[in-house]
PDB file of C-alpha atoms and ligand atoms in Angstrom:
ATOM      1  CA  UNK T 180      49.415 248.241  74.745  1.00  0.00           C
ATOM      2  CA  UNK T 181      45.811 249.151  73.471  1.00  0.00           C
ATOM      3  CA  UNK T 182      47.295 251.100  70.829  1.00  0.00           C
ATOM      4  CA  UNK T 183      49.188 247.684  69.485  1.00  0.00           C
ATOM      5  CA  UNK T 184      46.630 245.592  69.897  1.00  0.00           C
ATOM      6  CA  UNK T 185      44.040 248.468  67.316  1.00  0.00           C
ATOM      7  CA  UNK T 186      47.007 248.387  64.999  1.00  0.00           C
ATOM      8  CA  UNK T 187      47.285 244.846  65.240  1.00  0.00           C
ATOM      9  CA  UNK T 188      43.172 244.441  64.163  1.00  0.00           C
ATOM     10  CA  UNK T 189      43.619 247.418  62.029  1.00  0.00           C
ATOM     11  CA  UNK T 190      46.108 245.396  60.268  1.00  0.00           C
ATOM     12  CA  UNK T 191      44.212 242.389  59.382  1.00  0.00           C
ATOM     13  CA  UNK T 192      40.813 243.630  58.603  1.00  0.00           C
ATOM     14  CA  UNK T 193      42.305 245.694  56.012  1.00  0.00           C
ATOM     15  CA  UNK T 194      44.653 242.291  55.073  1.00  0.00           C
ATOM     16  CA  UNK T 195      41.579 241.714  52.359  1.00  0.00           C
ATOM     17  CA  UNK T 196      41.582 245.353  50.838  1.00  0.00           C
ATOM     18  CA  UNK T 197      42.928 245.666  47.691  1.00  0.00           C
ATOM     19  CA  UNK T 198      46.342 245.305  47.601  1.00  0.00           C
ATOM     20  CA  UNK T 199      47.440 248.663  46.262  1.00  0.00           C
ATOM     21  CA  UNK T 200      45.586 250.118  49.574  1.00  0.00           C
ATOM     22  CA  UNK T 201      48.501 250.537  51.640  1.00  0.00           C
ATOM     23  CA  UNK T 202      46.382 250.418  55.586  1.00  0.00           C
ATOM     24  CA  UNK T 203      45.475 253.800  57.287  1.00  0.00           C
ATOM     25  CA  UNK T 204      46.216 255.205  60.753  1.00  0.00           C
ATOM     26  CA  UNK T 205      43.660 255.292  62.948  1.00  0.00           C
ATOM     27  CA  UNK T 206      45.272 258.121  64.921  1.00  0.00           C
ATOM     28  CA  UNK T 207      45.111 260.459  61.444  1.00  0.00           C
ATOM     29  CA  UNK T 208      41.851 258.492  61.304  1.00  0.00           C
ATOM     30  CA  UNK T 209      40.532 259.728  64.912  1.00  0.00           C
ATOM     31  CA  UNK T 210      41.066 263.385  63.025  1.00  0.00           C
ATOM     32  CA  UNK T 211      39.637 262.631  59.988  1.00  0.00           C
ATOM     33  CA  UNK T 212      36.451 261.170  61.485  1.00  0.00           C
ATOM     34  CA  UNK T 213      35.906 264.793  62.807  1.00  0.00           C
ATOM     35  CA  UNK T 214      34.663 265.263  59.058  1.00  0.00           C
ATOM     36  CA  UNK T 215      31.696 262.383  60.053  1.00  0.00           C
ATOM     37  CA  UNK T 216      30.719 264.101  63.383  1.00  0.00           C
ATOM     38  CA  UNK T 217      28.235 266.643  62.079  1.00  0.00           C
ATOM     39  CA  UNK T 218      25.557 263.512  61.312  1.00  0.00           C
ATOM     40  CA  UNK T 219      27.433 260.230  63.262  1.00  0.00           C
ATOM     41  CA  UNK T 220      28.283 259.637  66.737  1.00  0.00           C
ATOM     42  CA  UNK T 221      30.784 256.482  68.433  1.00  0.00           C
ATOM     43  CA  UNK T 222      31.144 255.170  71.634  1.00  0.00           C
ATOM     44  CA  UNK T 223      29.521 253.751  74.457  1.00  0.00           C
ATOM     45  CA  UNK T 224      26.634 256.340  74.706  1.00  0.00           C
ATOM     46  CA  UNK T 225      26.316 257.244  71.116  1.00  0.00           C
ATOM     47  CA  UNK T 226      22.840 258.306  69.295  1.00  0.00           C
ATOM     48  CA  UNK T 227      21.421 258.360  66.071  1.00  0.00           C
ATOM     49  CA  UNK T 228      21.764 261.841  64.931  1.00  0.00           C
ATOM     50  CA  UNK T 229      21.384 262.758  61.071  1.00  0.00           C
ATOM     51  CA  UNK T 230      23.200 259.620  60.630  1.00  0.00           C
ATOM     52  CA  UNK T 231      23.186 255.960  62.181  1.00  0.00           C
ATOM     53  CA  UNK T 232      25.326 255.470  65.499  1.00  0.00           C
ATOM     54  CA  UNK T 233      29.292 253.980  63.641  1.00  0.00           C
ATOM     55  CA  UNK T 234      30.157 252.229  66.680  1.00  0.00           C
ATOM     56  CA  UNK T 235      31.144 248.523  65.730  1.00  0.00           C
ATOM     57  CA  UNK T 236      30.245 249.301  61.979  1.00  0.00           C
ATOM     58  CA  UNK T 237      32.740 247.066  60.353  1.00  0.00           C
ATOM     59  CA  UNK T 238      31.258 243.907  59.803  1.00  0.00           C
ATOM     60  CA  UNK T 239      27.523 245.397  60.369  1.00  0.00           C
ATOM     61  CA  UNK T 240      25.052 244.735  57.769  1.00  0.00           C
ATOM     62  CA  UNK T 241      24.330 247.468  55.806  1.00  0.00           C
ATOM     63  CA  UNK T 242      21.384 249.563  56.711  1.00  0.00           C
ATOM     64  CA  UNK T 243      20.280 247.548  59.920  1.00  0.00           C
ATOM     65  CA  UNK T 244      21.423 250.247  62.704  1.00  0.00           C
ATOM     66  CA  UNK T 245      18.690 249.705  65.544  1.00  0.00           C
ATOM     67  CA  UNK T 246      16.521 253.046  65.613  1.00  0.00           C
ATOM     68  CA  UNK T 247      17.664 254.794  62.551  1.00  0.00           C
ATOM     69  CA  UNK T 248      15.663 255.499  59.940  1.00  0.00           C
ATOM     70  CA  UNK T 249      17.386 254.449  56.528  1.00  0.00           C
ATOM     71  CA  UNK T 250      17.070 255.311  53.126  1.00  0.00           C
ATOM     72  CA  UNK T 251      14.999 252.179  51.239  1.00  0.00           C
ATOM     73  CA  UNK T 252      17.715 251.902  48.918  1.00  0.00           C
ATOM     74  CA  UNK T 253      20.543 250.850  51.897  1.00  0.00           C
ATOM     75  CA  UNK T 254      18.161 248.583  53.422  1.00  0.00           C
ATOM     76  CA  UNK T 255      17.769 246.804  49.850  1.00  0.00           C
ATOM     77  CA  UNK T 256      21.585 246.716  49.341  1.00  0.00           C
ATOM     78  CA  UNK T 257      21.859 244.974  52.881  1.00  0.00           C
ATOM     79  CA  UNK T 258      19.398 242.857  52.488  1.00  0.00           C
ATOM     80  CA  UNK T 259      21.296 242.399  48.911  1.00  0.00           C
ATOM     81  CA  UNK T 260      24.037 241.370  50.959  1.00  0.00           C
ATOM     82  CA  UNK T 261      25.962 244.347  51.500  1.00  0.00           C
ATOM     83  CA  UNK T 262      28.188 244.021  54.960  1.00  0.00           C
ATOM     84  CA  UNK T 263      30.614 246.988  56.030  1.00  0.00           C
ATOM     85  CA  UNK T 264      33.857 245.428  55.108  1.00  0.00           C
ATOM     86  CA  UNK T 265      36.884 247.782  55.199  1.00  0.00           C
ATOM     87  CA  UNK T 266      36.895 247.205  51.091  1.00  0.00           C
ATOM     88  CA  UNK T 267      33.553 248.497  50.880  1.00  0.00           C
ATOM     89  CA  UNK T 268      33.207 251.243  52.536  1.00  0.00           C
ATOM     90  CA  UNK T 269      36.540 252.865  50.991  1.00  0.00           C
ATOM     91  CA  UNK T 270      34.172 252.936  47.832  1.00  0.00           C
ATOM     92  CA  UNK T 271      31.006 254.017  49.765  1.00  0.00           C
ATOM     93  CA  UNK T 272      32.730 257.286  51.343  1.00  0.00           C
ATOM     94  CA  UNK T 273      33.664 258.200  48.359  1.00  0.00           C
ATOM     95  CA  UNK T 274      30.230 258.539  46.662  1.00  0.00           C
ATOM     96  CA  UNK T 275      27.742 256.633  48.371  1.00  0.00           C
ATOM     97  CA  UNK T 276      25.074 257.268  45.602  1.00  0.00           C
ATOM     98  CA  UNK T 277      27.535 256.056  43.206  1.00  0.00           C
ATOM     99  CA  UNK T 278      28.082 253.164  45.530  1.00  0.00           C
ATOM    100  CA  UNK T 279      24.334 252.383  45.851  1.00  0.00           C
ATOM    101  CA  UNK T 280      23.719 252.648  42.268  1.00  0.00           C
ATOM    102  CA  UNK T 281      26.266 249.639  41.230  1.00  0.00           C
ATOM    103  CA  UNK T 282      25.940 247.887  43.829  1.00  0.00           C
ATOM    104  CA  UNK T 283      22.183 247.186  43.306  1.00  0.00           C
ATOM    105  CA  UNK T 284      22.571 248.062  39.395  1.00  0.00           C
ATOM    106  CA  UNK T 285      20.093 250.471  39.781  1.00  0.00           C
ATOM    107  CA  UNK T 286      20.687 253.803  38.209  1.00  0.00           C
ATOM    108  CA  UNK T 287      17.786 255.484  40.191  1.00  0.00           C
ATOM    109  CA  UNK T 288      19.283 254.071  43.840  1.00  0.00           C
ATOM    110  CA  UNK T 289      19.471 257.178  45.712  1.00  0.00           C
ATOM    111  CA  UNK T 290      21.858 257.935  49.122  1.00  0.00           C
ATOM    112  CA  UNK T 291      20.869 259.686  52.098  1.00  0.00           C
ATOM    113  CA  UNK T 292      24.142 259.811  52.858  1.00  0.00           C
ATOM    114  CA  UNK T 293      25.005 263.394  50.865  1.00  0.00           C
ATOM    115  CA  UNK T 294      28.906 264.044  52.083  1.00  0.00           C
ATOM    116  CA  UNK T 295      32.079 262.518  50.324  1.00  0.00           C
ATOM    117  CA  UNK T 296      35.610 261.919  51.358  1.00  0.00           C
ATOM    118  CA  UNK T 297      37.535 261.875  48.173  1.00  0.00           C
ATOM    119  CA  UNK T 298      40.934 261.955  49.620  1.00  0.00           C
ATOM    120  CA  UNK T 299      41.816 258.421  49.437  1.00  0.00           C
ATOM    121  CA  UNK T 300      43.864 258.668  52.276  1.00  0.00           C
ATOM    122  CA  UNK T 301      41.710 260.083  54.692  1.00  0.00           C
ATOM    123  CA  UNK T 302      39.132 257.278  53.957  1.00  0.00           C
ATOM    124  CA  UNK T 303      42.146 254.720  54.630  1.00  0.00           C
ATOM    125  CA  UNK T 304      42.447 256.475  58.037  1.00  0.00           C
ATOM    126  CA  UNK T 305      38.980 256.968  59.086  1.00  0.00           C
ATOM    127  CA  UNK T 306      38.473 253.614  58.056  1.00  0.00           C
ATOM    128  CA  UNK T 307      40.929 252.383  60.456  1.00  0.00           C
ATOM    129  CA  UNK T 308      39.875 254.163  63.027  1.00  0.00           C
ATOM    130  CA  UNK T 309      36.309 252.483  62.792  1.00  0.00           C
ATOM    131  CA  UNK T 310      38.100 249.446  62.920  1.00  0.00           C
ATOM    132  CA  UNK T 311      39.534 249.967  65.981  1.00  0.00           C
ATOM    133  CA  UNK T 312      36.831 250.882  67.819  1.00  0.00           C
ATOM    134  CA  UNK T 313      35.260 247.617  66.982  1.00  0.00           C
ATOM    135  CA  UNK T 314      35.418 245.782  70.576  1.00  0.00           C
ATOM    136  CA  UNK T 315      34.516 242.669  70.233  1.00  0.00           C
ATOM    137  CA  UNK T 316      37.934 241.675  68.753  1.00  0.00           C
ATOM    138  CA  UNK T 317      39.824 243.850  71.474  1.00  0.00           C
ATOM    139  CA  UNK T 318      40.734 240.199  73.437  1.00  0.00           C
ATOM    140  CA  UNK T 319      40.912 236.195  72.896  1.00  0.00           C
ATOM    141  CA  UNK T 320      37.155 236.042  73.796  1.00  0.00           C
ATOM    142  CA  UNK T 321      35.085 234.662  71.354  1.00  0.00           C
ATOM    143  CA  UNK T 322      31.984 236.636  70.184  1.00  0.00           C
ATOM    144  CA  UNK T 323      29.396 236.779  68.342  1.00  0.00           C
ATOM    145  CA  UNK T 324      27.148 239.504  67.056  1.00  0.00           C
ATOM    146  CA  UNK T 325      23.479 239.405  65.942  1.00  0.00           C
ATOM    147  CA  UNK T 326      23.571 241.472  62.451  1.00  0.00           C
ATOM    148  CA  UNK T 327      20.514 240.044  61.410  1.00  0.00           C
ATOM    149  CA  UNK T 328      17.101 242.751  61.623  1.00  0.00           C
ATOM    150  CA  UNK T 329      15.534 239.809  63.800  1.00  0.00           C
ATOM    151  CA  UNK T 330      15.929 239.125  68.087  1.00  0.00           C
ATOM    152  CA  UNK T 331      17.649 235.644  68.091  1.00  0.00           C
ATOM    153  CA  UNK T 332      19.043 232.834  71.123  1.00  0.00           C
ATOM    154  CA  UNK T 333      22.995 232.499  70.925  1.00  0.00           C
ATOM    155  CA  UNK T 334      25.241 230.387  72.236  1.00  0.00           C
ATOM    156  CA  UNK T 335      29.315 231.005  72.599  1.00  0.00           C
ATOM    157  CA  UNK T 336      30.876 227.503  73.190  1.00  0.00           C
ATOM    158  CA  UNK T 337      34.477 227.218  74.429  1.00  0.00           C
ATOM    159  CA  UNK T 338      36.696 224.226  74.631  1.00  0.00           C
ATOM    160  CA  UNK T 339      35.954 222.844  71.414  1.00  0.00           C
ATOM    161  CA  UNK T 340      34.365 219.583  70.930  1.00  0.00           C
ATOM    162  CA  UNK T 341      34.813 219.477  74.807  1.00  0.00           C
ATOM    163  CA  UNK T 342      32.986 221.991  74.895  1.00  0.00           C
ATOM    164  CA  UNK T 343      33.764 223.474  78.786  1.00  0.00           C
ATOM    165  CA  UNK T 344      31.634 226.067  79.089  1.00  0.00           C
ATOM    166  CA  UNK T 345      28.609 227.943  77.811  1.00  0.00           C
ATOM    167  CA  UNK T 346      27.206 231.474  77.708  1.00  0.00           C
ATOM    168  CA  UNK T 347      24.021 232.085  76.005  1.00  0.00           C
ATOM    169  CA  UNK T 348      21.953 235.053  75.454  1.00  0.00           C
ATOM    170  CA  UNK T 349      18.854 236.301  73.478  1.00  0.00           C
ATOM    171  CA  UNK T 350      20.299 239.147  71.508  1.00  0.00           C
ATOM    172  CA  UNK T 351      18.360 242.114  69.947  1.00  0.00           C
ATOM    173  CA  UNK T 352      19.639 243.425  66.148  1.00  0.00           C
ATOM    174  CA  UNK T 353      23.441 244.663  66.697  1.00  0.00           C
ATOM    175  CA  UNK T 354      23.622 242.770  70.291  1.00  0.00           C
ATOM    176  CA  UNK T 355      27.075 241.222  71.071  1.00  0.00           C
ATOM    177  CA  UNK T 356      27.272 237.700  72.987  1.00  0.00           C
ATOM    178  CA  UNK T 357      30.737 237.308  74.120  1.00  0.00           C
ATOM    179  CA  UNK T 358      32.765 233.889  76.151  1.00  0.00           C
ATOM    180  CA  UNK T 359      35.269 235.098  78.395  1.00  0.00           C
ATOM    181  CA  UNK T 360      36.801 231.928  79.149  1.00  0.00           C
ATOM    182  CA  UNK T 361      40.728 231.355  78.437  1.00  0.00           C
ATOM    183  CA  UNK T 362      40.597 229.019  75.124  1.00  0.00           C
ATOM    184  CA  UNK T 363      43.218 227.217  73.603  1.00  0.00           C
ATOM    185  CA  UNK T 364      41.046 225.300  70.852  1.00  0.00           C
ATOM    186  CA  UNK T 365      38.273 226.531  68.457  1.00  0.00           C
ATOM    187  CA  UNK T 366      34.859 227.354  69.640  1.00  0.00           C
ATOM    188  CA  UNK T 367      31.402 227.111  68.276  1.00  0.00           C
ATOM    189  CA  UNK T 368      28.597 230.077  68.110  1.00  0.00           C
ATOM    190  CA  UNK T 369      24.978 229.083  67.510  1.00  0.00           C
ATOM    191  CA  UNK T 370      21.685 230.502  67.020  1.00  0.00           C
ATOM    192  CA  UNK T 371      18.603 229.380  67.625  1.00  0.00           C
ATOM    193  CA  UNK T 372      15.321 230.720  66.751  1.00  0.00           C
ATOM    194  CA  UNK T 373      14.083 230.919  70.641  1.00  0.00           C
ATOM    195  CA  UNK T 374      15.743 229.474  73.925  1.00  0.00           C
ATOM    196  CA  UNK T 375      13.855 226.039  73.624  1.00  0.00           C
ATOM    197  CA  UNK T 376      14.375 225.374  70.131  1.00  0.00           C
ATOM    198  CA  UNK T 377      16.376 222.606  69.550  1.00  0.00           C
ATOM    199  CA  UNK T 378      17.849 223.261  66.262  1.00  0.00           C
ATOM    200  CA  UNK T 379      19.891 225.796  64.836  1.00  0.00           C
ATOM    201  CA  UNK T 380      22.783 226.815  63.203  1.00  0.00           C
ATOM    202  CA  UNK T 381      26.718 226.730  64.599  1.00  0.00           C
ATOM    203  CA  UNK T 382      29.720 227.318  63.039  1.00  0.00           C
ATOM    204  CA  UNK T 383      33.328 227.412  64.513  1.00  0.00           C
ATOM    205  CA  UNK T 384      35.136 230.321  64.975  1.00  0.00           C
ATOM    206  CA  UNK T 385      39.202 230.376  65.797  1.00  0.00           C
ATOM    207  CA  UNK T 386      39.762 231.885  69.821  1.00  0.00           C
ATOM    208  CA  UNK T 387      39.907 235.335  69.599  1.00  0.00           C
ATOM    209  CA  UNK T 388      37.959 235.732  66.471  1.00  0.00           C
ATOM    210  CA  UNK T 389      34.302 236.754  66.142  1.00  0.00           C
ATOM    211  CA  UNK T 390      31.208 235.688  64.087  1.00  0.00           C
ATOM    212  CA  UNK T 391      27.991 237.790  63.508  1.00  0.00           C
ATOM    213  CA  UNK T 392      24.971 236.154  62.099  1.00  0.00           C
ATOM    214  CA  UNK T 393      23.650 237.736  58.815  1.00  0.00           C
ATOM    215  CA  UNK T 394      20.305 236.122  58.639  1.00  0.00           C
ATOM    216  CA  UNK T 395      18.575 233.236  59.994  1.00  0.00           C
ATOM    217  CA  UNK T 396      17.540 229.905  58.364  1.00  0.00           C
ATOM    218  CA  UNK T 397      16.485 226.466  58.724  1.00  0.00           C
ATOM    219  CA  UNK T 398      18.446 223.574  58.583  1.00  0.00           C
ATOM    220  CA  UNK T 399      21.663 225.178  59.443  1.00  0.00           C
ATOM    221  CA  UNK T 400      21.954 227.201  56.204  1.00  0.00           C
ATOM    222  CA  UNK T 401      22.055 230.585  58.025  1.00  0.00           C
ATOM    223  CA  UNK T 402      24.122 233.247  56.542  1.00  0.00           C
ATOM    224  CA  UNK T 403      27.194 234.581  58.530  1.00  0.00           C
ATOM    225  CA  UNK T 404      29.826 237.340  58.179  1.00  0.00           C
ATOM    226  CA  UNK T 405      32.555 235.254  57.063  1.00  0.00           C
ATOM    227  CA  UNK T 406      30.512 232.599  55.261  1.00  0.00           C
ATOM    228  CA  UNK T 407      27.141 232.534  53.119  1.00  0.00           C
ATOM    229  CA  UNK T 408      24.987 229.356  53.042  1.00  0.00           C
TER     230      UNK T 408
HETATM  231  C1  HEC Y 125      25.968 265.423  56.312  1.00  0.00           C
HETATM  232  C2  HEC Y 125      25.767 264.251  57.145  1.00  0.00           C
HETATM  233  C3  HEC Y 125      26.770 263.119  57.037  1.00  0.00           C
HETATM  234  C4  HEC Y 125      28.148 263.183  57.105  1.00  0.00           C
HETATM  235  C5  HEC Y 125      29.036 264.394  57.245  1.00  0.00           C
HETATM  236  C6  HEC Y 125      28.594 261.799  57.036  1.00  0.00           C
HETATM  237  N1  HEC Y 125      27.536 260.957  56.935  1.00  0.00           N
HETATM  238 FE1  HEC Y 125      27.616 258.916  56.883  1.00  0.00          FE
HETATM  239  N2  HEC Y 125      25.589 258.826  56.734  1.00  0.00           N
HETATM  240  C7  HEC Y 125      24.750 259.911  56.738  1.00  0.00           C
HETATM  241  C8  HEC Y 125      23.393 259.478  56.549  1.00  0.00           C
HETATM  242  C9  HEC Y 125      22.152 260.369  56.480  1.00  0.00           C
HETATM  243  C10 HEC Y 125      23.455 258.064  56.427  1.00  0.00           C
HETATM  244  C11 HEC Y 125      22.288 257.104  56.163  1.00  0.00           C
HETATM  245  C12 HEC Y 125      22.376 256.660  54.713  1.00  0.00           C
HETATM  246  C13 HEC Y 125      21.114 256.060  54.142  1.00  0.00           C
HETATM  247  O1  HEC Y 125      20.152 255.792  54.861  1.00  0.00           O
HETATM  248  O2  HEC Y 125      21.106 255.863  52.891  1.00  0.00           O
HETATM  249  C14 HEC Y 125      24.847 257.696  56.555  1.00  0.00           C
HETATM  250  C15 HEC Y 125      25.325 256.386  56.502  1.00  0.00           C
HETATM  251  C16 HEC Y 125      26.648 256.015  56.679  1.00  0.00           C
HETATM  252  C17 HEC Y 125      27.120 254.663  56.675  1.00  0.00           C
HETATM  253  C18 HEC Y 125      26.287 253.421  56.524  1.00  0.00           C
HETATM  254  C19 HEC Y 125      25.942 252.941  57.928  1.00  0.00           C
HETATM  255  C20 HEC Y 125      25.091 251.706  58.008  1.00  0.00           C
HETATM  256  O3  HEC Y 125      24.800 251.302  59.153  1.00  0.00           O
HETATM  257  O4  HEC Y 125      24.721 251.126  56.978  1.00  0.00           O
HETATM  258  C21 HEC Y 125      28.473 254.718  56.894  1.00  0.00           C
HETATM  259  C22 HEC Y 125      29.429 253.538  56.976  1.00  0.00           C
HETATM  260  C23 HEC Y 125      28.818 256.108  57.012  1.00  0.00           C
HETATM  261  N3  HEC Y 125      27.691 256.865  56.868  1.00  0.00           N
HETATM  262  C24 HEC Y 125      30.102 256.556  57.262  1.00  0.00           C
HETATM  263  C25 HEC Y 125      30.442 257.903  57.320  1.00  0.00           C
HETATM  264  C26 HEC Y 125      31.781 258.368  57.573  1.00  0.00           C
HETATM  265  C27 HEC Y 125      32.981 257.477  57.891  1.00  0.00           C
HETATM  266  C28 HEC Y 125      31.748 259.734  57.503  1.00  0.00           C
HETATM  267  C29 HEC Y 125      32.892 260.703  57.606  1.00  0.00           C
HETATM  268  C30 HEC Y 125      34.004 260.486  56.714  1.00  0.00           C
HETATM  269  C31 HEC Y 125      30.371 260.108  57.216  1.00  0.00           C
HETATM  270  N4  HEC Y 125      29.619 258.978  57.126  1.00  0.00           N
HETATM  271  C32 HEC Y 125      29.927 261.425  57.098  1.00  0.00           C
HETATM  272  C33 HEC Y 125      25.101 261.237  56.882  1.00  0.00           C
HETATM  273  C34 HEC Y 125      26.405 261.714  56.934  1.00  0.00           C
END
């Protein structure tokens, strides 16, 4: 059953890859990740090594990775607006200074990252299995992620306009709030700069999808994962 349900995520978070990708295993991928394991670590009690922890990296904001020390020029591309999308890290793995450099049009942009997987296959699989290590979509709940560099208040509302219930949490950088609750209708996340503000930003999110904040701003125009502005 958990197998189905990572092929099933697998499935449509590559759905936006090019369409001449055909979508990876994440079994082959479990192998080919072995390649990554020298500098990156997964799971529940993983550490920054010579790379950033890859747990939940799909959707992340490039470069943000509590703890870890990055490379100026990663930090510029996320703050750039570079988020870990299935479509761009096929490119990244296969040269991430390449990568850096047009992405940020900046011939000088250097990688810290200094290992490639050419085989385009491989990075299909590894890829996937990233993906399906990426809980928060593992169930119906509805969740939502703080991607932004700053601590934040969130708020998971279920039951739509109704809204039935409420979880809220302050969440450090790469945090996860999630609602349990069975849902039927669409939700609404929010974030608010501290637990007594009174404004913020929401947006609503489909049951059993998530939403990470990018960045925080006034007036509701904070940035999210699936929509800038
Ligand atoms: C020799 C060490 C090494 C190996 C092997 C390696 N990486 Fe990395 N990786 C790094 C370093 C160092 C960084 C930090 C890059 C920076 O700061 O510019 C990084 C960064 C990344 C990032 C960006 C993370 C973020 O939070 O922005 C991803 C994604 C990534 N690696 C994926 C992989 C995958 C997948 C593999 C295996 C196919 C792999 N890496 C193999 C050293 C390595």
């Amino acid at each position: 059953m958990r197998l189905l349900y990572s092929v099933a995520i697998t499935v449509s978070l590559l759905a936006n890859a090019a369409s001449s990708q055909s979508i990876g295993d994440p079994i082959a991928g479990e192998q080919a990740f072995k390649n990554c394991m020298a500098c990156h670590q997964v799971g529940d009690s993983a550490r920054n090594r010579i790379g950033p922890v890859l747990s939940n990296v799909i959707g992340r904001v490039a470069g943000t990775y509590e703890g870890y020390r990055f490379g100026s020029d990663i930090v510029a591309a996320g703050e750039a607006g570079l988020v870990w999308t299935p479509e761009q890290m096929f490119d990244y793995l296969d040269n991430p200074q390449n990568f850096l450099r047009s992405f940020l049009g900046n011939d000088r942009a250097r990688a810290k990252m200094r290992f490639r997987l050419r085989d385009e296959q491989d990075r299909r699989d590894v890829i996937a299995y990233l993906a399906s290590l990426t809980t928060a979509s593992l169930s119906s709940d509805i969740c939502v992620t703080n991607n932004s560099n700053e601590t934040y208040f969130f708020a998971v509302d279920t039951g739509g306009s109704m809204a039935t219930s409420r979880v809220t949490s302050e969440l450090t950088p790469g945090e996860t709030l999630c609602n349990a609750d069975e849902i039927a209708t669409n939700s609404f996340v929010s974030v608010f700069e501290s637990s007594t503000a009174l404004e913020g930003c929401s947006r609503l999110v489909g049951a059993g999808e998530s939403e990470g904040l990018v960045r925080y701003a006034e007036f509701d125009r904070c940035e999210w994962v699936s929509h800038n502005g």
